[in-house]
mmCIF file of C-alpha atoms in Angstrom:
data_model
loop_
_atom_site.group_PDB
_atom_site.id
_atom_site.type_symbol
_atom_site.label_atom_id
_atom_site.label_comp_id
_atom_site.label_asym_id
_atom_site.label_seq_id
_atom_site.Cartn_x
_atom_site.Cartn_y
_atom_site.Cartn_z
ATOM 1 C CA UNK A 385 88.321 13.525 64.749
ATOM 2 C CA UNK A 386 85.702 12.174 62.400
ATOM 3 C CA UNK A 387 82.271 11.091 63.708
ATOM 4 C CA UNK A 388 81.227 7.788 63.551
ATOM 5 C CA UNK A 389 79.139 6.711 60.347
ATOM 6 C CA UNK A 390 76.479 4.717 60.186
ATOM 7 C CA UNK A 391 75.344 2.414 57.252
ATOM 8 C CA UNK A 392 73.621 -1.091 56.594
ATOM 9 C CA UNK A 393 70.288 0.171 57.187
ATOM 10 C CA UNK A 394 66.897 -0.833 55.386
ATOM 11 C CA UNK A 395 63.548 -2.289 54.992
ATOM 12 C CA UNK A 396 62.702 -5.950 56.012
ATOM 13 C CA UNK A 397 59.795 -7.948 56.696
ATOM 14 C CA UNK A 398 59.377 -9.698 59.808
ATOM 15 C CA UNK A 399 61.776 -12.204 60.703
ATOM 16 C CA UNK A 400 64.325 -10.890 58.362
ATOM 17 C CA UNK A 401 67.786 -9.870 59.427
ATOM 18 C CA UNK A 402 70.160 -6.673 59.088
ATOM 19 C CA UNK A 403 73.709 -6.146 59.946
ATOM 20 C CA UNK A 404 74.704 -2.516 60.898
ATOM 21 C CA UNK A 405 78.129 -0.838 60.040
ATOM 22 C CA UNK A 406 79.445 1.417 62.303
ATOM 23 C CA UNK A 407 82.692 3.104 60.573
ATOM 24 C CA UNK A 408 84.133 4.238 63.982
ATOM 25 C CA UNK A 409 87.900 4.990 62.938
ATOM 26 C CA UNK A 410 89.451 6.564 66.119
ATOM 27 C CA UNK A 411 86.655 5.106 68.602
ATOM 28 C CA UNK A 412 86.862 1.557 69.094
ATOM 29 C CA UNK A 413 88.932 2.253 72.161
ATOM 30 C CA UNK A 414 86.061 3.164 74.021
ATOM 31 C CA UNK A 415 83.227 2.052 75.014
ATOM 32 C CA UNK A 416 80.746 1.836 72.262
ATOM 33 C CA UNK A 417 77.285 1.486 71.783
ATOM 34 C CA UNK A 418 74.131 1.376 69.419
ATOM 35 C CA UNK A 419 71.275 2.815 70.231
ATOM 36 C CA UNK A 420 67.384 3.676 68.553
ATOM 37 C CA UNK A 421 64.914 6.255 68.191
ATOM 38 C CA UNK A 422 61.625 5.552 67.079
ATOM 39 C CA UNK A 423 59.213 8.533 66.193
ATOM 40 C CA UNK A 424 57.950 10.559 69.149
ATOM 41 C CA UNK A 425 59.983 8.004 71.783
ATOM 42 C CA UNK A 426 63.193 8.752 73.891
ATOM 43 C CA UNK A 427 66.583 7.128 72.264
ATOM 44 C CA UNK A 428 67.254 4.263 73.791
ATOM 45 C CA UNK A 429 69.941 1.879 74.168
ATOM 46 C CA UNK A 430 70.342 -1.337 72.502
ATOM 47 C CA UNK A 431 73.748 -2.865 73.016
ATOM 48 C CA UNK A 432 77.015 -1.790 74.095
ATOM 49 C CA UNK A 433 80.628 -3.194 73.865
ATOM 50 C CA UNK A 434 83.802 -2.456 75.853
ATOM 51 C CA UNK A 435 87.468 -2.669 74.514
ATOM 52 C CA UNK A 436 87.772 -5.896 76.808
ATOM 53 C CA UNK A 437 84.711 -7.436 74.275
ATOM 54 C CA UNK A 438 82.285 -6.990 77.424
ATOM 55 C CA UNK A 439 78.563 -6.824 75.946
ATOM 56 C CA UNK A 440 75.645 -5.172 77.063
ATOM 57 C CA UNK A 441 72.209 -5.364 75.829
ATOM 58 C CA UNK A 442 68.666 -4.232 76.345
ATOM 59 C CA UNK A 443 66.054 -6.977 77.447
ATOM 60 C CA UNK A 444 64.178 -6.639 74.225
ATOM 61 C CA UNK A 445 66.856 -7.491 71.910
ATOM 62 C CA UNK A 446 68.539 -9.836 73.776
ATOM 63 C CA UNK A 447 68.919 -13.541 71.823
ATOM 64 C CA UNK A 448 68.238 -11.591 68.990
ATOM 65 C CA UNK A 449 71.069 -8.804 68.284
ATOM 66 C CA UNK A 450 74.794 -9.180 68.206
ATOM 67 C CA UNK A 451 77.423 -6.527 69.115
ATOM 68 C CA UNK A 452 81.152 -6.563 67.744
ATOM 69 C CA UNK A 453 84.004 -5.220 67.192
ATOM 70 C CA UNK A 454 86.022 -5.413 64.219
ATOM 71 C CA UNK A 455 89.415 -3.499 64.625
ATOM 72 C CA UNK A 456 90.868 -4.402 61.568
ATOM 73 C CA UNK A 457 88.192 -2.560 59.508
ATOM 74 C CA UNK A 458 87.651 -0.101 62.391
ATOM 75 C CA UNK A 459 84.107 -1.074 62.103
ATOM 76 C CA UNK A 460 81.680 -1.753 64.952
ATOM 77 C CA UNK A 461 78.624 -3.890 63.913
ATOM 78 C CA UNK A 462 74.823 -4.525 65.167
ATOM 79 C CA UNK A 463 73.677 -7.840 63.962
ATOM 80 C CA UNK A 464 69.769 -7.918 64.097
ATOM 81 C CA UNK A 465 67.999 -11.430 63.379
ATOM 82 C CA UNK A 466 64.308 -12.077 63.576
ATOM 83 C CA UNK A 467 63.678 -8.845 63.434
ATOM 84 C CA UNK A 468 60.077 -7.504 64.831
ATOM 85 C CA UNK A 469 57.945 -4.143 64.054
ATOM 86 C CA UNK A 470 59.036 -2.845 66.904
ATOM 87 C CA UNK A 471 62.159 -2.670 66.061
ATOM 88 C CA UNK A 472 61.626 -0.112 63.882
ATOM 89 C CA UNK A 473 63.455 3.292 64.284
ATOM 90 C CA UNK A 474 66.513 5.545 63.352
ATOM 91 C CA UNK A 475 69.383 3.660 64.644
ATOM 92 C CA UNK A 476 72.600 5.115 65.738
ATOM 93 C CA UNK A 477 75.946 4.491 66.905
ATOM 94 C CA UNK A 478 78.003 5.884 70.025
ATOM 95 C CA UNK A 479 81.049 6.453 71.722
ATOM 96 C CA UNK A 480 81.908 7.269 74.947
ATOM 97 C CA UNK A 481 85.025 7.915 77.086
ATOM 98 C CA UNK A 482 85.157 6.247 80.577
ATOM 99 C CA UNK A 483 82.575 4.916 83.214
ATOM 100 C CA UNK A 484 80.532 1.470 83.486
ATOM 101 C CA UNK A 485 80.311 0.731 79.701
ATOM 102 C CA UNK A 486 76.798 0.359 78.852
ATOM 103 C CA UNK A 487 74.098 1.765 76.121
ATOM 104 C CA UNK A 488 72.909 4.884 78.431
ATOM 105 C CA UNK A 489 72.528 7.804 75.878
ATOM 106 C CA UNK A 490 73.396 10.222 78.288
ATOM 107 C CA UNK A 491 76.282 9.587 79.159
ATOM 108 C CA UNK A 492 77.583 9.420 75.131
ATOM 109 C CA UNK A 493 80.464 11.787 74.314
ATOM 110 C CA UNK A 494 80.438 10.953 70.171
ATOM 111 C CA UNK A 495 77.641 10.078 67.713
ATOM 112 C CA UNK A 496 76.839 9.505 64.123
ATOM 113 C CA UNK A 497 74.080 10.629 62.076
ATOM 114 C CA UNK A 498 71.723 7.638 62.063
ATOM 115 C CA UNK A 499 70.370 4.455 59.275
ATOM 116 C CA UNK A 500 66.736 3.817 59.329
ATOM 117 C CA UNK A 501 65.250 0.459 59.906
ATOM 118 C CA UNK A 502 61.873 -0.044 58.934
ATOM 119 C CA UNK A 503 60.482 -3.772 59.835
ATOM 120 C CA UNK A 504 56.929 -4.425 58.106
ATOM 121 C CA UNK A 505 54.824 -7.528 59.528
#
């Protein structure tokens, strides 16, 4: 099975948006999630979405980023408005088989290799 491949990834000032591609062929059945890594921090999770459409999403991007699905291009997306400095990292997509669907790294079965996204104030 191919791993998931992330794209859509980029500099932007503050304030600026993003939209992440996920090209998750194979995957969308499960629960999947996106998740960051900033330099010399733990990967954390930032969202997560269930094959019901269920969302899940870490305090510090909530209001701000958007999860979804689209099957028809087997894509899974991260929309990221008003974007901040922190929000800078590598940024990666998941997939997992079974359990409470949410963006716990751990507990990820499947992963891609990563986009940047550098925000500069």
């Amino acid at each position: 099975q191919r791993q998931p491949e992330e794209s859509g990834g980029g500099s932007v000032q503050a304030g600026g948006s993003l939209r992440l591609t996920c090209a998750a062929s194979g995957y969308l059945h499960y629960c999947m999630g996106w998740f960051r890594q900033a330099p010399g921090k733990e990967r954390e999770g930032v969202a997560a979405i269930n094959n019901d459409g269920t969302t899940t999403y870490a305090d510090s991007v909530k209001g701000r980023f958007t999860i979804s699905v689209d099957f028809t291009k087997n894509a899974l997306y991260l929309q990221m408005n008003s974007l901040k400095p922190e929000d800078t990292a590598y940024y990666y997509c998941g997939a997992k088989v079974g359990g409470y669907c949410a963006a716990v790294y751990t507990e990820y079965n499947w992963w891609g290799q990563g986009t940047q996204v550098t925000v500069s104030s």
